[in-house]
GROMACS .gro file of N, CA and C in nm:
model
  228
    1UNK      N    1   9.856  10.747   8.466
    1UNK     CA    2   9.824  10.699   8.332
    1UNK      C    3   9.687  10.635   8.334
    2UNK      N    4   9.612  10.659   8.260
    2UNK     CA    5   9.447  10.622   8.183
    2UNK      C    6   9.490  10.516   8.101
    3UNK      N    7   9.473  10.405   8.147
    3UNK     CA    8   9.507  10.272   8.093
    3UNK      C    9   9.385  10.207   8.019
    4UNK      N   10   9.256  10.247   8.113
    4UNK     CA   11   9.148  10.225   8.067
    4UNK      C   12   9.091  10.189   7.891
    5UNK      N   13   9.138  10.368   7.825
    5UNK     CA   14   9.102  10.332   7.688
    5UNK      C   15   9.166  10.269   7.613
    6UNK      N   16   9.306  10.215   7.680
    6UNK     CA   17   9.372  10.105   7.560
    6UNK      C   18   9.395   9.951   7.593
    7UNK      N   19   9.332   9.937   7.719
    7UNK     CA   20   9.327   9.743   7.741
    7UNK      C   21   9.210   9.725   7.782
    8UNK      N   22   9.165   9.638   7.701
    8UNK     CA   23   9.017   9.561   7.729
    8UNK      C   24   9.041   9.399   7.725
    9UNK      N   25   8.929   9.369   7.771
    9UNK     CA   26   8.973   9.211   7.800
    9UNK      C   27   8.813   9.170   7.714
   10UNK      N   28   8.807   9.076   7.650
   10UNK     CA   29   8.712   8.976   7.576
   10UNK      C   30   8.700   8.817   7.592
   11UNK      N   31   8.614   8.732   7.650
   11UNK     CA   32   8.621   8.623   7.662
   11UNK      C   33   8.660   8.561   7.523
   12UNK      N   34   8.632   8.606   7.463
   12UNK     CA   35   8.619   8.541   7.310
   12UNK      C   36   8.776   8.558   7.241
   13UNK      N   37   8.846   8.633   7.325
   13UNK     CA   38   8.985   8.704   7.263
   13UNK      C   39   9.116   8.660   7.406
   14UNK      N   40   9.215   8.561   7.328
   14UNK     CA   41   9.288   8.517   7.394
   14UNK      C   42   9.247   8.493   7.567
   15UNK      N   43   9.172   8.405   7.552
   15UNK     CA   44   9.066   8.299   7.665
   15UNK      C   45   9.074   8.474   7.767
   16UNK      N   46   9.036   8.544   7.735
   16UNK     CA   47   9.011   8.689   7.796
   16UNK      C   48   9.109   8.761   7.912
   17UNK      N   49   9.252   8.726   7.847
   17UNK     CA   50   9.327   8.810   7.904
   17UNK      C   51   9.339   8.936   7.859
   18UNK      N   52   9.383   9.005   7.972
   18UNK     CA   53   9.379   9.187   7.886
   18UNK      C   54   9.462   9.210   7.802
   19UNK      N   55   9.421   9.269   7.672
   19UNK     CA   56   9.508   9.263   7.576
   19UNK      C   57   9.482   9.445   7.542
   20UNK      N   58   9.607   9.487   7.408
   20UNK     CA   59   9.613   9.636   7.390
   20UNK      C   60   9.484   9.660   7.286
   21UNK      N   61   9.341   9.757   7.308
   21UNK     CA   62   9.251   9.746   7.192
   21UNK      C   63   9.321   9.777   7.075
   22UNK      N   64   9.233   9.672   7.004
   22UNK     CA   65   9.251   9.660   6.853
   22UNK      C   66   9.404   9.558   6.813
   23UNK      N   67   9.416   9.499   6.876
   23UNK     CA   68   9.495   9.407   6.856
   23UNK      C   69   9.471   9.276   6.956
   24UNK      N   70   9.555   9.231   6.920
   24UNK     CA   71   9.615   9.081   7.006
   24UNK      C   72   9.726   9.033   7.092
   25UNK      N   73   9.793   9.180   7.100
   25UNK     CA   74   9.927   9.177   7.180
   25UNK      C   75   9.801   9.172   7.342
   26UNK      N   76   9.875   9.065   7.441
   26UNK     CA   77   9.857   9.080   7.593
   26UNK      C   78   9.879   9.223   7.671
   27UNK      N   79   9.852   9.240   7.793
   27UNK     CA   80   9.930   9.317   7.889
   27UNK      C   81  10.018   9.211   7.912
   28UNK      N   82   9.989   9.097   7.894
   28UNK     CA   83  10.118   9.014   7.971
   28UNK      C   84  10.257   9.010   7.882
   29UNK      N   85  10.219   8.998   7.718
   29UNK     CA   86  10.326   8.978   7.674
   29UNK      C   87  10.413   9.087   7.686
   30UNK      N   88  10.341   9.223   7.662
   30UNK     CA   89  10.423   9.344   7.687
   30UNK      C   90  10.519   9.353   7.813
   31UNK      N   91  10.422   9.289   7.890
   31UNK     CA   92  10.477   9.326   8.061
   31UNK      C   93  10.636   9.248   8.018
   32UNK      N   94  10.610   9.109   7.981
   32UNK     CA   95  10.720   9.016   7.955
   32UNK      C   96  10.841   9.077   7.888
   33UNK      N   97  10.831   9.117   7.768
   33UNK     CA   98  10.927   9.215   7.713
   33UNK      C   99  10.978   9.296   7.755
   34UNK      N  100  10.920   9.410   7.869
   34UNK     CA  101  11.015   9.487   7.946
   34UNK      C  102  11.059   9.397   8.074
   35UNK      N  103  11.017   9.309   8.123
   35UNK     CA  104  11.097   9.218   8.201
   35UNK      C  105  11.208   9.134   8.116
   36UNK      N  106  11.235   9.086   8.030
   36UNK     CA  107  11.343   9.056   7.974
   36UNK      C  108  11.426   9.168   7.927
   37UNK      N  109  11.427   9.305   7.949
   37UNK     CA  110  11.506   9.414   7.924
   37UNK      C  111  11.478   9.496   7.809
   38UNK      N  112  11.374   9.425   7.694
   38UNK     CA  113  11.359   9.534   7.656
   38UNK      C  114  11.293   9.659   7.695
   39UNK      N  115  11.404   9.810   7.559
   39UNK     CA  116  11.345   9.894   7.601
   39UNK      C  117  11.176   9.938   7.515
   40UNK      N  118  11.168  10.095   7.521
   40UNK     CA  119  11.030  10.107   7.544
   40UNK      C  120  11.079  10.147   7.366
   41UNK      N  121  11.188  10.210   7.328
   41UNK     CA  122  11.218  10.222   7.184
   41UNK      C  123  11.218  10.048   7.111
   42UNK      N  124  11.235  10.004   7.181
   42UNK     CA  125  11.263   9.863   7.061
   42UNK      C  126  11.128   9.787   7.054
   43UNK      N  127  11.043   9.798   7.162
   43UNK     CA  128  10.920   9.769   7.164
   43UNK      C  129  10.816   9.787   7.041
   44UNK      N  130  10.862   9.923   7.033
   44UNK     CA  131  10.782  10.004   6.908
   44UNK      C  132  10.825  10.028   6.782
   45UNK      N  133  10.925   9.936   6.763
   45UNK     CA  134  10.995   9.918   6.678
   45UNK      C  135  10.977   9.785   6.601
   46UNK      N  136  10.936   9.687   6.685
   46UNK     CA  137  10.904   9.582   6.636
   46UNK      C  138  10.753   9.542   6.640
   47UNK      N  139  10.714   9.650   6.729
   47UNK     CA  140  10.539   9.620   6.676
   47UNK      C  141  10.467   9.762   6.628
   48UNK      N  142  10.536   9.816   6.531
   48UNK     CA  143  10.492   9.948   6.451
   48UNK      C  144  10.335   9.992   6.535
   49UNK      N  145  10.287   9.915   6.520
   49UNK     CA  146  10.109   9.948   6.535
   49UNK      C  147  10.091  10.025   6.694
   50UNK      N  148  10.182   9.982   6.758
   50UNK     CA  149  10.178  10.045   6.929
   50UNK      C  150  10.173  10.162   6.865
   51UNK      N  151  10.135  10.212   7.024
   51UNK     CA  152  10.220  10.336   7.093
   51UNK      C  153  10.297  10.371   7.206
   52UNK      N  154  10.366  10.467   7.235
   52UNK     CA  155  10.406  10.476   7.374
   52UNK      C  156  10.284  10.473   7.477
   53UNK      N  157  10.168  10.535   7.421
   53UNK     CA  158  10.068  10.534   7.567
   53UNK      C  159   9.998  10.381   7.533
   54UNK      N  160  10.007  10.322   7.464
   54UNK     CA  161   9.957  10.147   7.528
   54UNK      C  162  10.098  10.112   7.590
   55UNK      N  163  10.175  10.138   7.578
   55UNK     CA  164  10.297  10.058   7.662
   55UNK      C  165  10.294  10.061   7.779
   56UNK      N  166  10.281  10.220   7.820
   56UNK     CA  167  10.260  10.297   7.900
   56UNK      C  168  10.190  10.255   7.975
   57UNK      N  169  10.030  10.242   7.970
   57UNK     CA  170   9.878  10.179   7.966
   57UNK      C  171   9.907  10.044   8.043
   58UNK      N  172   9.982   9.931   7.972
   58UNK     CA  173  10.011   9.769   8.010
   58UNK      C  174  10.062   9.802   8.183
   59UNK      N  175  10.193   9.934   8.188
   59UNK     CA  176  10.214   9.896   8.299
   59UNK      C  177  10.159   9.968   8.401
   60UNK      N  178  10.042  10.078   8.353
   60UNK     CA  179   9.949  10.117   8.461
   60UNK      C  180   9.834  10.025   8.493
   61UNK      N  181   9.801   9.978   8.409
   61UNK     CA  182   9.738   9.852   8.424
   61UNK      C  183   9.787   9.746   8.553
   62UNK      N  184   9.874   9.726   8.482
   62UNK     CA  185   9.984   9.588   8.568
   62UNK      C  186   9.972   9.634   8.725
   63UNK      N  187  10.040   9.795   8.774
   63UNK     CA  188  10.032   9.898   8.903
   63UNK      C  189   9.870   9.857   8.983
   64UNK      N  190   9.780   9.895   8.882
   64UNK     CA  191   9.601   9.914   8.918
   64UNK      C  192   9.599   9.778   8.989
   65UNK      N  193   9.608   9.656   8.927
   65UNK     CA  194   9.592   9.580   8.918
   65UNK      C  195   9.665   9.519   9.075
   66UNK      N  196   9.826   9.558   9.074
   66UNK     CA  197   9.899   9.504   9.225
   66UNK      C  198   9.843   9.553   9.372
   67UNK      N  199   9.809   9.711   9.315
   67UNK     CA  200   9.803   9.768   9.460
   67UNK      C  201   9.640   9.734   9.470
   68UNK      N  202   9.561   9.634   9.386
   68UNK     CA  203   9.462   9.616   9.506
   68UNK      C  204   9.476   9.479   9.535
   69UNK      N  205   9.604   9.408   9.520
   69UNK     CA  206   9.619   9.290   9.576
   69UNK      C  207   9.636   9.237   9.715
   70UNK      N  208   9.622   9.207   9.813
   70UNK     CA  209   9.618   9.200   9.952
   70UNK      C  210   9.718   9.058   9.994
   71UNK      N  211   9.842   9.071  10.051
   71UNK     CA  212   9.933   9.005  10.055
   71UNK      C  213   9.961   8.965  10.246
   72UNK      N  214   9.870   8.801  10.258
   72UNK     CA  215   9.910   8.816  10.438
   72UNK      C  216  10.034   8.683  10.435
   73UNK      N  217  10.057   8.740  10.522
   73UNK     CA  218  10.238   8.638  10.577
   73UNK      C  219  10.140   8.462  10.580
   74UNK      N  220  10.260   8.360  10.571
   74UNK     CA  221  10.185   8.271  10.622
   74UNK      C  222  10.277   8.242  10.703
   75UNK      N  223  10.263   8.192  10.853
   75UNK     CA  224  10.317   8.136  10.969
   75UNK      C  225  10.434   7.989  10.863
   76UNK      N  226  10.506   7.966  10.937
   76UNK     CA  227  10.594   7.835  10.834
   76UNK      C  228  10.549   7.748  10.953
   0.00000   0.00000   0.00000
């Protein structure tokens, strides 16, 4: 998924977290909503203006975003 053309981030726009263009919904809040169970139908149901490919988009985003995270053990 090409996440690219539907989340941009703006300092000026929610202290510049990535949000879906042309709105004000987060990647985070989306992410949040399918972590509390919703599905990808009720999503778009309550925010008409989506689509499936920004939904889509938030969690290729979210993917892009993990696998270049670098995770070392710490000794206890």
């Amino acid at each position: 998924m090409d996440w690219q053309p539907h989340i941009t981030a703006n300092p000026a726009v929610l202290a510049g977290k990535p949000i879906i263009v042309g709105t004000r919904l987060s990647v985070e809040f989306i992410l949040e909503l399918i972590a509390e169970g919703w599905a990808e139908a009720d999503i778009l149901k309550n925010y008409p203006g989506l689509t499936r490919e920004q939904v889509l988009a938030c969690v290729g985003y979210a993917k892009d975003r993990l696998s270049e995270e670098k995770v070392f053990a710490v000794p206890r």
